[in-house]
mmCIF file of C-alpha atoms in Angstrom:
data_model
loop_
_atom_site.group_PDB
_atom_site.id
_atom_site.type_symbol
_atom_site.label_atom_id
_atom_site.label_comp_id
_atom_site.label_asym_id
_atom_site.label_seq_id
_atom_site.Cartn_x
_atom_site.Cartn_y
_atom_site.Cartn_z
ATOM 1 C CA MET Z 1 9.783 92.723 43.440
ATOM 2 C CA GLN Z 2 12.408 90.148 43.881
ATOM 3 C CA SER Z 3 15.773 91.615 43.948
ATOM 4 C CA ARG Z 4 18.724 90.630 41.796
ATOM 5 C CA THR Z 5 20.684 90.567 44.875
ATOM 6 C CA LYS Z 6 18.669 87.490 46.148
ATOM 7 C CA ILE Z 7 18.287 86.094 42.884
ATOM 8 C CA ALA Z 8 22.157 85.728 43.256
ATOM 9 C CA GLY Z 9 21.736 84.493 46.929
ATOM 10 C CA ILE Z 10 19.190 81.691 45.229
ATOM 11 C CA LEU Z 11 21.881 81.032 42.491
ATOM 12 C CA MET Z 12 24.567 80.253 45.394
ATOM 13 C CA ALA Z 13 22.357 77.907 47.046
ATOM 14 C CA ALA Z 14 21.527 76.022 43.527
ATOM 15 C CA LEU Z 15 25.169 75.982 42.818
ATOM 16 C CA ALA Z 16 25.596 73.771 45.779
ATOM 17 C CA MET Z 17 22.342 71.431 45.199
ATOM 18 C CA THR Z 18 22.285 70.806 41.444
ATOM 19 C CA SER Z 19 24.140 70.734 38.173
ATOM 20 C CA ALA Z 20 21.820 72.690 36.350
ATOM 21 C CA ALA Z 21 23.644 75.915 37.295
ATOM 22 C CA THR Z 22 25.692 74.781 34.702
ATOM 23 C CA PRO Z 23 26.052 77.966 32.155
ATOM 24 C CA VAL Z 24 24.586 77.186 28.790
ATOM 25 C CA ARG Z 25 27.448 76.699 26.222
ATOM 26 C CA ALA Z 26 27.371 75.781 22.524
ATOM 27 C CA ALA Z 27 28.261 72.761 20.878
ATOM 28 C CA THR Z 28 31.543 72.762 18.890
ATOM 29 C CA THR Z 29 31.207 70.994 15.702
ATOM 30 C CA ARG Z 30 32.873 72.833 13.188
ATOM 31 C CA ASN Z 31 36.570 73.324 12.246
ATOM 32 C CA THR Z 32 36.247 77.374 12.113
ATOM 33 C CA PRO Z 33 34.724 78.849 14.734
ATOM 34 C CA GLN Z 34 30.968 79.726 13.782
ATOM 35 C CA SER Z 35 31.728 83.496 14.873
ATOM 36 C CA THR Z 36 34.646 83.453 12.290
ATOM 37 C CA LEU Z 37 31.945 82.266 9.574
ATOM 38 C CA THR Z 38 28.757 84.362 10.785
ATOM 39 C CA ALA Z 39 31.160 87.367 10.309
ATOM 40 C CA SER Z 40 32.031 86.448 6.862
ATOM 41 C CA ALA Z 41 28.484 85.777 5.889
ATOM 42 C CA ASP Z 42 27.565 88.923 7.386
ATOM 43 C CA GLN Z 43 29.733 90.826 4.792
ATOM 44 C CA ILE Z 44 27.693 89.340 2.069
ATOM 45 C CA ARG Z 45 24.631 89.285 3.560
ATOM 46 C CA LYS Z 46 24.378 93.082 4.249
ATOM 47 C CA VAL Z 47 24.628 93.865 0.470
ATOM 48 C CA VAL Z 48 22.104 90.869 -0.605
ATOM 49 C CA ASP Z 49 18.908 92.384 -2.131
ATOM 50 C CA GLY Z 50 16.887 89.865 -4.128
ATOM 51 C CA GLY Z 51 18.591 88.841 -7.419
ATOM 52 C CA GLY Z 52 19.401 85.126 -7.469
ATOM 53 C CA TYR Z 53 20.118 85.086 -3.787
ATOM 54 C CA ALA Z 54 18.908 81.978 -3.003
ATOM 55 C CA GLY Z 55 20.323 81.332 1.074
ATOM 56 C CA ILE Z 56 23.761 80.977 3.104
ATOM 57 C CA GLU Z 57 25.112 77.944 4.459
ATOM 58 C CA LEU Z 58 27.900 77.597 6.906
ATOM 59 C CA GLY Z 59 29.865 74.890 6.499
ATOM 60 C CA GLN Z 60 32.930 73.129 8.539
ATOM 61 C CA ASP Z 61 35.436 75.985 7.379
ATOM 62 C CA ARG Z 62 33.753 78.050 4.966
ATOM 63 C CA VAL Z 63 30.540 80.001 3.899
ATOM 64 C CA ILE Z 64 28.712 78.793 1.206
ATOM 65 C CA LEU Z 65 26.444 81.322 -0.994
ATOM 66 C CA TRP Z 66 23.853 79.594 -2.968
ATOM 67 C CA TRP Z 67 23.172 82.022 -5.774
ATOM 68 C CA LYS Z 68 21.017 81.539 -9.106
ATOM 69 C CA GLY Z 69 22.740 82.972 -12.558
ATOM 70 C CA LYS Z 70 25.765 85.437 -12.604
ATOM 71 C CA VAL Z 71 26.949 86.910 -9.245
ATOM 72 C CA PRO Z 72 26.342 90.900 -9.536
ATOM 73 C CA GLY Z 73 29.601 93.014 -9.180
ATOM 74 C CA PRO Z 74 28.508 94.626 -5.421
ATOM 75 C CA VAL Z 75 28.009 90.741 -4.215
ATOM 76 C CA ARG Z 76 31.291 89.599 -6.007
ATOM 77 C CA ALA Z 77 32.968 92.639 -3.927
ATOM 78 C CA ALA Z 78 31.117 91.755 -0.625
ATOM 79 C CA ILE Z 79 32.510 88.087 -1.258
ATOM 80 C CA ARG Z 80 36.256 89.368 -1.671
ATOM 81 C CA ARG Z 81 35.929 91.239 1.914
ATOM 82 C CA ALA Z 82 34.259 88.058 3.270
ATOM 83 C CA GLU Z 83 37.300 85.862 1.893
ATOM 84 C CA LYS Z 84 39.348 87.978 4.255
ATOM 85 C CA ILE Z 85 37.525 86.630 7.145
ATOM 86 C CA ALA Z 86 36.998 83.147 6.028
ATOM 87 C CA PRO Z 87 36.552 80.976 2.753
ATOM 88 C CA VAL Z 88 33.321 81.505 0.533
ATOM 89 C CA GLU Z 89 32.144 78.900 -1.903
ATOM 90 C CA VAL Z 90 29.613 79.906 -4.468
ATOM 91 C CA ARG Z 91 27.159 77.232 -5.620
ATOM 92 C CA PRO Z 92 24.425 77.370 -8.333
ATOM 93 C CA ALA Z 93 20.608 77.320 -7.095
ATOM 94 C CA ALA Z 94 17.841 76.055 -9.017
ATOM 95 C CA TYR Z 95 15.860 78.871 -7.861
ATOM 96 C CA SER Z 96 16.362 82.236 -5.994
ATOM 97 C CA GLU Z 97 14.590 83.041 -3.021
ATOM 98 C CA SER Z 98 12.561 85.649 -4.495
ATOM 99 C CA GLU Z 99 11.155 82.949 -6.996
ATOM 100 C CA LEU Z 100 10.589 80.408 -4.267
ATOM 101 C CA SER Z 101 8.725 83.029 -2.551
ATOM 102 C CA ALA Z 102 6.454 83.593 -5.503
ATOM 103 C CA ALA Z 103 5.631 79.875 -6.023
ATOM 104 C CA SER Z 104 4.931 79.662 -2.544
ATOM 105 C CA ASP Z 105 2.600 82.573 -2.448
ATOM 106 C CA ARG Z 106 0.791 80.500 -5.746
ATOM 107 C CA LEU Z 107 1.125 76.947 -3.558
ATOM 108 C CA TRP Z 108 -0.817 78.780 -0.198
ATOM 109 C CA ALA Z 109 -3.453 80.417 -2.415
ATOM 110 C CA ALA Z 110 -4.431 77.027 -4.050
ATOM 111 C CA SER Z 111 -3.751 74.911 -1.076
ATOM 112 C CA GLY Z 112 -2.898 76.654 2.129
ATOM 113 C CA ALA Z 113 -5.160 76.260 5.237
ATOM 114 C CA GLU Z 114 -5.986 79.730 5.557
ATOM 115 C CA LYS Z 115 -7.421 79.492 1.969
ATOM 116 C CA GLY Z 116 -9.503 76.491 3.453
ATOM 117 C CA GLY Z 117 -6.935 73.731 1.795
ATOM 118 C CA ARG Z 118 -4.897 71.070 3.668
ATOM 119 C CA VAL Z 119 -1.239 72.509 3.280
ATOM 120 C CA HIS Z 120 -0.415 73.897 6.853
ATOM 121 C CA ALA Z 121 2.934 74.949 6.322
ATOM 122 C CA VAL Z 122 5.257 75.519 3.462
ATOM 123 C CA GLN Z 123 8.849 75.055 3.674
ATOM 124 C CA MET Z 124 11.828 76.544 1.911
ATOM 125 C CA PRO Z 125 15.625 75.422 1.847
ATOM 126 C CA PHE Z 126 18.699 77.411 2.096
ATOM 127 C CA ASP Z 127 19.534 75.985 -1.426
ATOM 128 C CA GLY Z 128 17.142 77.258 -3.713
ATOM 129 C CA SER Z 129 15.798 73.731 -4.780
ATOM 130 C CA GLY Z 130 12.238 73.791 -4.516
ATOM 131 C CA LEU Z 131 9.374 73.842 -1.804
ATOM 132 C CA THR Z 132 8.197 71.463 0.650
ATOM 133 C CA ALA Z 133 4.415 71.529 1.862
ATOM 134 C CA ALA Z 134 3.400 70.045 4.929
ATOM 135 C CA VAL Z 135 0.241 68.390 5.467
ATOM 136 C CA GLN Z 136 -1.563 66.069 8.364
ATOM 137 C CA GLU Z 137 -0.516 62.425 7.876
ATOM 138 C CA LYS Z 138 -4.192 61.743 6.747
ATOM 139 C CA ASP Z 139 -3.921 64.347 3.927
ATOM 140 C CA THR Z 140 -0.545 63.180 2.211
ATOM 141 C CA ASP Z 141 -1.860 60.816 -0.804
ATOM 142 C CA LEU Z 142 -4.625 63.506 -1.357
ATOM 143 C CA VAL Z 143 -2.482 66.486 -1.707
ATOM 144 C CA ARG Z 144 -0.055 64.863 -3.641
ATOM 145 C CA GLN Z 145 -2.730 63.827 -6.438
ATOM 146 C CA ALA Z 146 -3.985 67.612 -6.479
ATOM 147 C CA LEU Z 147 -0.650 69.615 -6.110
ATOM 148 C CA PRO Z 148 -1.090 72.348 -8.321
ATOM 149 C CA ASP Z 149 1.922 73.342 -10.465
ATOM 150 C CA VAL Z 150 3.450 76.313 -9.343
ATOM 151 C CA GLY Z 151 6.529 76.284 -11.481
ATOM 152 C CA VAL Z 152 9.061 74.460 -8.985
ATOM 153 C CA PRO Z 153 9.414 71.199 -7.673
ATOM 154 C CA VAL Z 154 7.084 70.815 -4.214
ATOM 155 C CA GLN Z 155 7.844 67.470 -1.978
ATOM 156 C CA VAL Z 156 4.768 66.556 0.173
ATOM 157 C CA VAL Z 157 5.509 65.750 3.864
ATOM 158 C CA ALA Z 158 3.150 64.493 6.821
ATOM 159 C CA GLN Z 159 4.039 66.730 9.597
ATOM 160 C CA GLU Z 160 2.050 67.878 12.681
ATOM 161 C CA PRO Z 161 0.791 71.380 12.697
ATOM 162 C CA LEU Z 162 2.790 74.331 14.521
ATOM 163 C CA GLN Z 163 2.447 74.139 18.141
ATOM 164 C CA LEU Z 164 2.268 77.851 19.543
ATOM 165 C CA THR Z 165 4.607 78.017 23.321
ATOM 166 C CA SER Z 166 2.935 80.259 25.699
ATOM 167 C CA ARG Z 167 12.014 84.307 34.836
ATOM 168 C CA CYS Z 168 9.497 85.643 37.079
ATOM 169 C CA ASP Z 169 9.793 88.665 39.054
ATOM 170 C CA ASP Z 170 11.610 91.521 37.052
ATOM 171 C CA ASP Z 171 11.498 94.913 36.928
ATOM 172 C CA ILE Z 172 12.957 98.133 34.784
ATOM 173 C CA PRO Z 173 14.480 98.138 32.481
ATOM 174 C CA TRP Z 174 12.792 94.607 32.133
ATOM 175 C CA TYR Z 175 15.406 91.941 30.413
ATOM 176 C CA GLY Z 176 15.269 89.451 27.757
ATOM 177 C CA GLY Z 177 13.647 86.216 28.686
ATOM 178 C CA VAL Z 178 11.058 87.594 31.588
ATOM 179 C CA ALA Z 179 8.010 86.032 32.256
ATOM 180 C CA ILE Z 180 5.030 88.243 30.858
ATOM 181 C CA ALA Z 181 0.944 87.650 31.637
ATOM 182 C CA ASN Z 182 -1.134 89.327 29.165
ATOM 183 C CA ASP Z 183 -3.363 90.795 31.655
ATOM 184 C CA THR Z 184 -6.759 90.459 29.645
ATOM 185 C CA PHE Z 185 -6.449 86.889 30.501
ATOM 186 C CA GLY Z 186 -4.188 86.759 33.417
ATOM 187 C CA GLY Z 187 -1.030 84.340 33.689
ATOM 188 C CA ALA Z 188 -1.339 80.843 34.285
ATOM 189 C CA ALA Z 189 0.701 80.584 37.884
ATOM 190 C CA GLY Z 190 3.724 78.279 37.962
ATOM 191 C CA CYS Z 191 6.596 80.253 36.852
ATOM 192 C CA GLY Z 192 9.609 79.038 38.068
ATOM 193 C CA GLY Z 193 7.817 76.580 40.064
ATOM 194 C CA SER Z 194 5.915 78.987 42.208
ATOM 195 C CA PRO Z 195 2.129 78.634 42.785
ATOM 196 C CA VAL Z 196 1.488 82.636 42.548
ATOM 197 C CA LEU Z 197 3.813 83.698 40.081
ATOM 198 C CA GLY Z 198 1.768 83.586 36.778
ATOM 199 C CA TYR Z 199 2.615 84.215 33.044
ATOM 200 C CA ASN Z 200 1.611 83.004 29.447
ATOM 201 C CA CYS Z 201 4.633 84.139 27.411
ATOM 202 C CA THR Z 202 7.835 85.319 27.543
ATOM 203 C CA GLY Z 203 9.283 88.869 26.661
ATOM 204 C CA GLY Z 204 12.150 88.725 24.069
ATOM 205 C CA PHE Z 205 14.601 91.518 23.656
ATOM 206 C CA PRO Z 206 14.404 94.965 25.181
ATOM 207 C CA VAL Z 207 14.864 97.155 22.236
ATOM 208 C CA TYR Z 208 14.510 101.022 21.075
ATOM 209 C CA ILE Z 209 13.084 103.167 18.439
ATOM 210 C CA GLY Z 210 14.713 106.514 18.823
ATOM 211 C CA PRO Z 211 13.883 106.949 22.518
ATOM 212 C CA THR Z 212 11.603 105.197 23.221
ATOM 213 C CA ARG Z 213 12.088 101.660 24.929
ATOM 214 C CA TYR Z 214 10.225 98.650 23.958
ATOM 215 C CA LEU Z 215 9.951 94.904 25.081
ATOM 216 C CA LEU Z 216 9.830 92.636 21.729
ATOM 217 C CA THR Z 217 7.652 89.592 22.148
ATOM 218 C CA ALA Z 218 5.530 87.213 19.817
ATOM 219 C CA GLY Z 219 2.956 88.420 18.157
ATOM 220 C CA HIS Z 220 0.447 85.950 19.121
ATOM 221 C CA CYS Z 221 0.527 86.595 22.762
ATOM 222 C CA GLY Z 222 -1.713 89.621 22.275
ATOM 223 C CA ALA Z 223 -2.585 92.736 20.280
ATOM 224 C CA PRO Z 224 -2.189 96.409 20.281
ATOM 225 C CA GLY Z 225 -3.919 97.920 23.324
ATOM 226 C CA ASP Z 226 -3.142 95.006 25.644
ATOM 227 C CA VAL Z 227 -1.557 95.234 29.063
ATOM 228 C CA PHE Z 228 1.201 93.362 30.399
ATOM 229 C CA THR Z 229 2.754 92.383 33.378
ATOM 230 C CA ASP Z 230 5.364 90.699 35.121
ATOM 231 C CA GLY Z 231 4.931 87.263 37.332
ATOM 232 C CA THR Z 232 3.896 89.505 40.060
ATOM 233 C CA GLY Z 233 1.351 91.796 38.436
ATOM 234 C CA GLN Z 234 3.919 94.480 38.116
ATOM 235 C CA VAL Z 235 2.951 96.644 34.799
ATOM 236 C CA ILE Z 236 5.624 96.275 32.144
ATOM 237 C CA GLY Z 237 3.819 98.405 29.493
ATOM 238 C CA VAL Z 238 1.145 98.258 26.957
ATOM 239 C CA ALA Z 239 1.470 96.679 23.447
ATOM 240 C CA GLU Z 240 1.626 99.157 20.963
ATOM 241 C CA ARG Z 241 2.435 97.736 17.572
ATOM 242 C CA GLU Z 242 2.146 94.586 15.808
ATOM 243 C CA ASN Z 243 3.048 92.720 12.870
ATOM 244 C CA VAL Z 244 0.582 89.811 12.748
ATOM 245 C CA ALA Z 245 2.060 88.176 9.465
ATOM 246 C CA HIS Z 246 5.427 87.763 11.134
ATOM 247 C CA ASP Z 247 4.172 87.293 14.682
ATOM 248 C CA LEU Z 248 5.874 90.336 16.301
ATOM 249 C CA LEU Z 249 4.532 92.471 19.028
ATOM 250 C CA LEU Z 250 6.389 95.319 20.726
ATOM 251 C CA ILE Z 251 5.215 96.037 24.205
ATOM 252 C CA ARG Z 252 6.122 100.009 24.957
ATOM 253 C CA ILE Z 253 7.702 100.221 28.511
ATOM 254 C CA THR Z 254 6.027 101.845 31.318
ATOM 255 C CA GLY Z 255 8.322 104.298 33.546
ATOM 256 C CA LEU Z 256 11.652 105.598 33.533
ATOM 257 C CA VAL Z 257 13.977 103.124 32.391
ATOM 258 C CA GLY Z 258 17.281 105.780 32.214
ATOM 259 C CA THR Z 259 19.128 107.486 29.643
ATOM 260 C CA GLY Z 260 20.895 106.416 27.001
ATOM 261 C CA LYS Z 261 20.381 102.777 25.427
ATOM 262 C CA GLY Z 262 22.138 100.319 27.785
ATOM 263 C CA ASN Z 263 20.787 97.756 30.163
ATOM 264 C CA GLY Z 264 20.318 95.516 27.401
ATOM 265 C CA ARG Z 265 20.656 91.988 29.175
ATOM 266 C CA MET Z 266 19.010 88.673 28.766
ATOM 267 C CA TRP Z 267 17.968 85.962 31.562
ATOM 268 C CA ASP Z 268 20.010 82.678 31.212
ATOM 269 C CA GLY Z 269 19.551 79.763 33.635
ATOM 270 C CA THR Z 270 16.457 77.654 34.596
ATOM 271 C CA PRO Z 271 13.586 79.544 35.966
ATOM 272 C CA GLY Z 272 13.368 79.779 39.648
ATOM 273 C CA VAL Z 273 16.406 78.023 40.077
ATOM 274 C CA ASN Z 274 19.688 79.591 38.928
ATOM 275 C CA ASP Z 275 18.354 82.720 37.320
ATOM 276 C CA TYR Z 276 21.235 85.347 36.146
ATOM 277 C CA THR Z 277 21.810 87.172 33.211
ATOM 278 C CA LYS Z 278 23.992 88.013 30.181
ATOM 279 C CA PRO Z 279 25.073 90.867 28.075
ATOM 280 C CA VAL Z 280 23.525 91.546 24.779
ATOM 281 C CA VAL Z 281 26.034 92.583 22.457
ATOM 282 C CA GLY Z 282 24.688 93.243 19.100
ATOM 283 C CA TRP Z 283 22.327 91.406 16.761
ATOM 284 C CA GLY Z 284 23.123 89.005 13.521
ATOM 285 C CA PHE Z 285 21.324 87.287 10.299
ATOM 286 C CA THR Z 286 20.787 83.777 10.691
ATOM 287 C CA TYR Z 287 22.391 81.086 8.411
ATOM 288 C CA LYS Z 288 21.717 77.606 7.466
ATOM 289 C CA ASN Z 289 23.855 75.126 10.125
ATOM 290 C CA GLN Z 290 24.187 78.225 12.360
ATOM 291 C CA SER Z 291 24.114 76.738 16.208
ATOM 292 C CA LEU Z 292 21.684 78.901 18.310
ATOM 293 C CA CYS Z 293 20.147 78.716 21.626
ATOM 294 C CA MET Z 294 16.831 80.121 23.362
ATOM 295 C CA SER Z 295 15.475 80.848 26.602
ATOM 296 C CA GLY Z 296 11.848 80.807 27.472
ATOM 297 C CA ALA Z 297 10.198 81.460 30.865
ATOM 298 C CA THR Z 298 9.203 77.827 30.914
ATOM 299 C CA SER Z 299 12.348 75.861 29.797
ATOM 300 C CA GLY Z 300 15.017 77.885 30.909
ATOM 301 C CA ALA Z 301 17.907 78.929 28.548
ATOM 302 C CA SER Z 302 19.062 75.883 26.316
ATOM 303 C CA CYS Z 303 21.486 75.295 23.057
ATOM 304 C CA GLY Z 304 21.712 72.480 20.636
ATOM 305 C CA ARG Z 305 19.450 74.027 17.736
ATOM 306 C CA THR Z 306 20.592 74.250 14.061
ATOM 307 C CA VAL Z 307 19.287 76.053 11.416
ATOM 308 C CA ASP Z 308 17.983 74.236 8.856
ATOM 309 C CA TYR Z 309 15.230 76.031 6.610
ATOM 310 C CA LYS Z 310 12.639 78.593 6.179
ATOM 311 C CA TYR Z 311 9.161 78.564 6.352
ATOM 312 C CA SER Z 312 7.175 81.091 3.955
ATOM 313 C CA GLU Z 313 3.675 79.970 5.464
ATOM 314 C CA VAL Z 314 3.065 78.304 8.876
ATOM 315 C CA CYS Z 315 -0.592 78.710 10.713
ATOM 316 C CA GLY Z 316 -1.326 78.650 14.617
ATOM 317 C CA LYS Z 317 -3.889 80.066 16.745
ATOM 318 C CA ASP Z 318 -3.052 83.614 19.206
ATOM 319 C CA ILE Z 319 -3.768 83.754 22.619
ATOM 320 C CA TYR Z 320 -7.701 84.840 21.794
ATOM 321 C CA GLY Z 321 -7.923 81.637 19.880
ATOM 322 C CA ASN Z 322 -7.828 83.483 16.239
ATOM 323 C CA GLN Z 323 -6.345 81.268 13.546
ATOM 324 C CA GLU Z 324 -3.475 83.260 12.314
ATOM 325 C CA CYS Z 325 -0.953 82.469 9.810
ATOM 326 C CA TYR Z 326 2.647 83.777 9.703
ATOM 327 C CA SER Z 327 5.485 84.126 7.161
ATOM 328 C CA ASN Z 328 9.114 84.412 6.832
ATOM 329 C CA LEU Z 329 10.065 82.036 9.941
ATOM 330 C CA VAL Z 330 13.087 80.040 10.464
ATOM 331 C CA SER Z 331 13.418 76.359 11.555
ATOM 332 C CA ALA Z 332 16.112 74.898 13.895
ATOM 333 C CA LYS Z 333 16.330 71.162 14.493
ATOM 334 C CA GLN Z 334 16.887 70.156 18.109
ATOM 335 C CA ARG Z 335 18.831 68.035 20.019
ATOM 336 C CA VAL Z 336 17.074 69.119 23.033
ATOM 337 C CA ASP Z 337 13.858 69.306 24.254
ATOM 338 C CA SER Z 338 11.433 71.509 21.996
ATOM 339 C CA SER Z 339 10.079 74.900 23.223
ATOM 340 C CA ARG Z 340 7.047 74.413 25.684
ATOM 341 C CA HIS Z 341 3.897 76.438 26.483
ATOM 342 C CA GLY Z 342 5.056 79.763 27.910
ATOM 343 C CA ASP Z 343 8.235 80.043 25.862
ATOM 344 C CA SER Z 344 6.382 81.855 22.963
ATOM 345 C CA GLY Z 345 8.347 85.362 22.166
ATOM 346 C CA GLY Z 346 11.497 84.336 24.116
ATOM 347 C CA PRO Z 347 15.085 85.274 22.948
ATOM 348 C CA VAL Z 348 16.725 83.209 20.271
ATOM 349 C CA PHE Z 349 20.362 83.606 20.477
ATOM 350 C CA GLU Z 350 23.943 83.061 19.526
ATOM 351 C CA LEU Z 351 26.642 82.968 22.151
ATOM 352 C CA THR Z 352 29.797 85.068 21.568
ATOM 353 C CA GLY Z 353 32.608 86.224 23.767
ATOM 354 C CA GLY Z 354 33.658 83.077 25.123
ATOM 355 C CA ASP Z 355 29.876 82.002 25.677
ATOM 356 C CA ALA Z 356 29.680 84.985 28.302
ATOM 357 C CA GLN Z 357 28.095 87.273 25.692
ATOM 358 C CA VAL Z 358 24.710 86.923 23.624
ATOM 359 C CA ARG Z 359 23.628 88.274 20.103
ATOM 360 C CA ALA Z 360 19.894 88.807 19.180
ATOM 361 C CA MET Z 361 18.877 86.370 16.577
ATOM 362 C CA GLY Z 362 15.309 86.219 17.025
ATOM 363 C CA THR Z 363 12.007 85.474 19.004
ATOM 364 C CA VAL Z 364 10.281 81.900 19.703
ATOM 365 C CA THR Z 365 7.141 81.331 17.749
ATOM 366 C CA GLY Z 366 6.748 77.790 18.734
ATOM 367 C CA SER Z 367 7.858 74.043 17.961
ATOM 368 C CA ILE Z 368 6.947 71.414 15.459
ATOM 369 C CA THR Z 369 7.675 67.771 15.723
ATOM 370 C CA LYS Z 370 7.597 65.034 13.240
ATOM 371 C CA ASP Z 371 6.654 61.540 14.828
ATOM 372 C CA TRP Z 372 8.453 58.332 12.953
ATOM 373 C CA ILE Z 373 8.161 54.749 14.066
ATOM 374 C CA ILE Z 374 10.260 54.555 17.287
ATOM 375 C CA THR Z 375 11.704 58.360 17.727
ATOM 376 C CA LYS Z 376 10.227 61.851 16.773
ATOM 377 C CA ASP Z 377 12.157 64.816 15.415
ATOM 378 C CA GLN Z 378 11.683 68.440 16.491
ATOM 379 C CA TRP Z 379 12.143 71.711 15.810
ATOM 380 C CA LEU Z 380 11.957 75.209 16.913
ATOM 381 C CA LEU Z 381 10.316 77.852 14.785
ATOM 382 C CA PHE Z 382 11.390 81.771 15.368
ATOM 383 C CA GLN Z 383 11.336 84.998 13.490
ATOM 384 C CA GLU Z 384 14.255 86.589 12.779
ATOM 385 C CA PHE Z 385 15.499 89.472 14.635
ATOM 386 C CA ALA Z 386 16.335 90.912 10.914
ATOM 387 C CA THR Z 387 12.845 90.962 10.136
ATOM 388 C CA ALA Z 388 11.566 93.097 13.417
ATOM 389 C CA VAL Z 389 14.423 95.469 12.314
ATOM 390 C CA ARG Z 390 12.681 95.605 8.535
ATOM 391 C CA ASP Z 391 9.417 95.789 10.111
ATOM 392 C CA PHE Z 392 9.712 98.883 12.508
ATOM 393 C CA PRO Z 393 11.995 101.279 11.109
ATOM 394 C CA GLY Z 394 14.938 102.543 13.463
ATOM 395 C CA LEU Z 395 14.325 99.267 15.755
ATOM 396 C CA GLU Z 396 17.585 98.401 17.247
ATOM 397 C CA PRO Z 397 18.367 96.236 20.530
ATOM 398 C CA ALA Z 398 19.549 97.776 23.965
ATOM 399 C CA LEU Z 399 22.919 96.715 24.689
ATOM 400 C CA ASP Z 400 24.787 96.288 27.780
ATOM 401 C CA LEU Z 401 27.253 99.421 28.536
ATOM 402 C CA GLY Z 402 28.027 98.040 31.786
ATOM 403 C CA PRO Z 403 27.677 96.248 34.835
ATOM 404 C CA ASP Z 404 24.287 94.481 35.543
ATOM 405 C CA PRO Z 405 22.545 97.205 38.109
ATOM 406 C CA VAL Z 406 21.562 95.701 41.334
#
């Protein structure tokens, strides 16, 4: 195992040679700090349970709640609490999230790739306006002509299918962003540029369920019973629980990881160049226009991704080559390079505490691309941490309760 003391030495050398050692910082694009807006939005999101809820958007200086119909009393009370933190504007939505989800199910049953159709993804906006069906460019006209009536407006767009994206020598208690290899396949060499450190995915956030510690990652990286190792072949643990539909997998950590629920940290920096860690201090929900970051074993850590849509359905292939379709993913448009092979399962996070700390927001599934004549647009697709909390009762992130152990 490469010690963290040695990693610090590598970091100091890298600082003298490259500007890549500059810590990741979030872009400032709004008048009110994002942390203030998300704290306000969280007051509302915690009480939302179906009904007329369509979505929440972060404006320049306010929280925008999209709601269909009359806002019920408990939500109005939550809005009053939220307005003590930041202004809240309620806008009328044409359809609720639950209505769009039901319509998406009907569309998928009639035209989804999993059912033999040409639609390979269904996108839902945060404002409740309708659905978007993604197809390959050659199929756009045919799908438009044969599109079923699902009770809500459906836009057809040409979009390439989801590309699933598959540090290097960590140790117990294992931090978020660690390079991981599925022992069934062995890892492809190259983590951090090393010819011997192998991996095929990235570990997400370390979590607990009761007294048991797990590493959360993408479901398509393996299956229950698979053994996972780090880049040197040291065993991390065995995959124990999976939600295939939500692309989530829990690896149960092997060995003693200490008492309490601390040591929750995440790898930052560029793999093999300037690896260092940041403390995890909590988790949060995601909202439209929220600026987020990711940390992958291939790409390293970078920010500049803005949440824009939800995907009720999208398909890809797991590490075994099986066709799988996932639901409830969130997309974030990128002003930086997309995630790459080996980033799958990596942490999606929000910077806080003056950019010195992180909040867990999700795990990487992959990326999608839309090619235009001159340029192309790219999106990161990820599963929300809030979904993992719902799927695995009792799950909570490991938080940093002290200095980074050496």
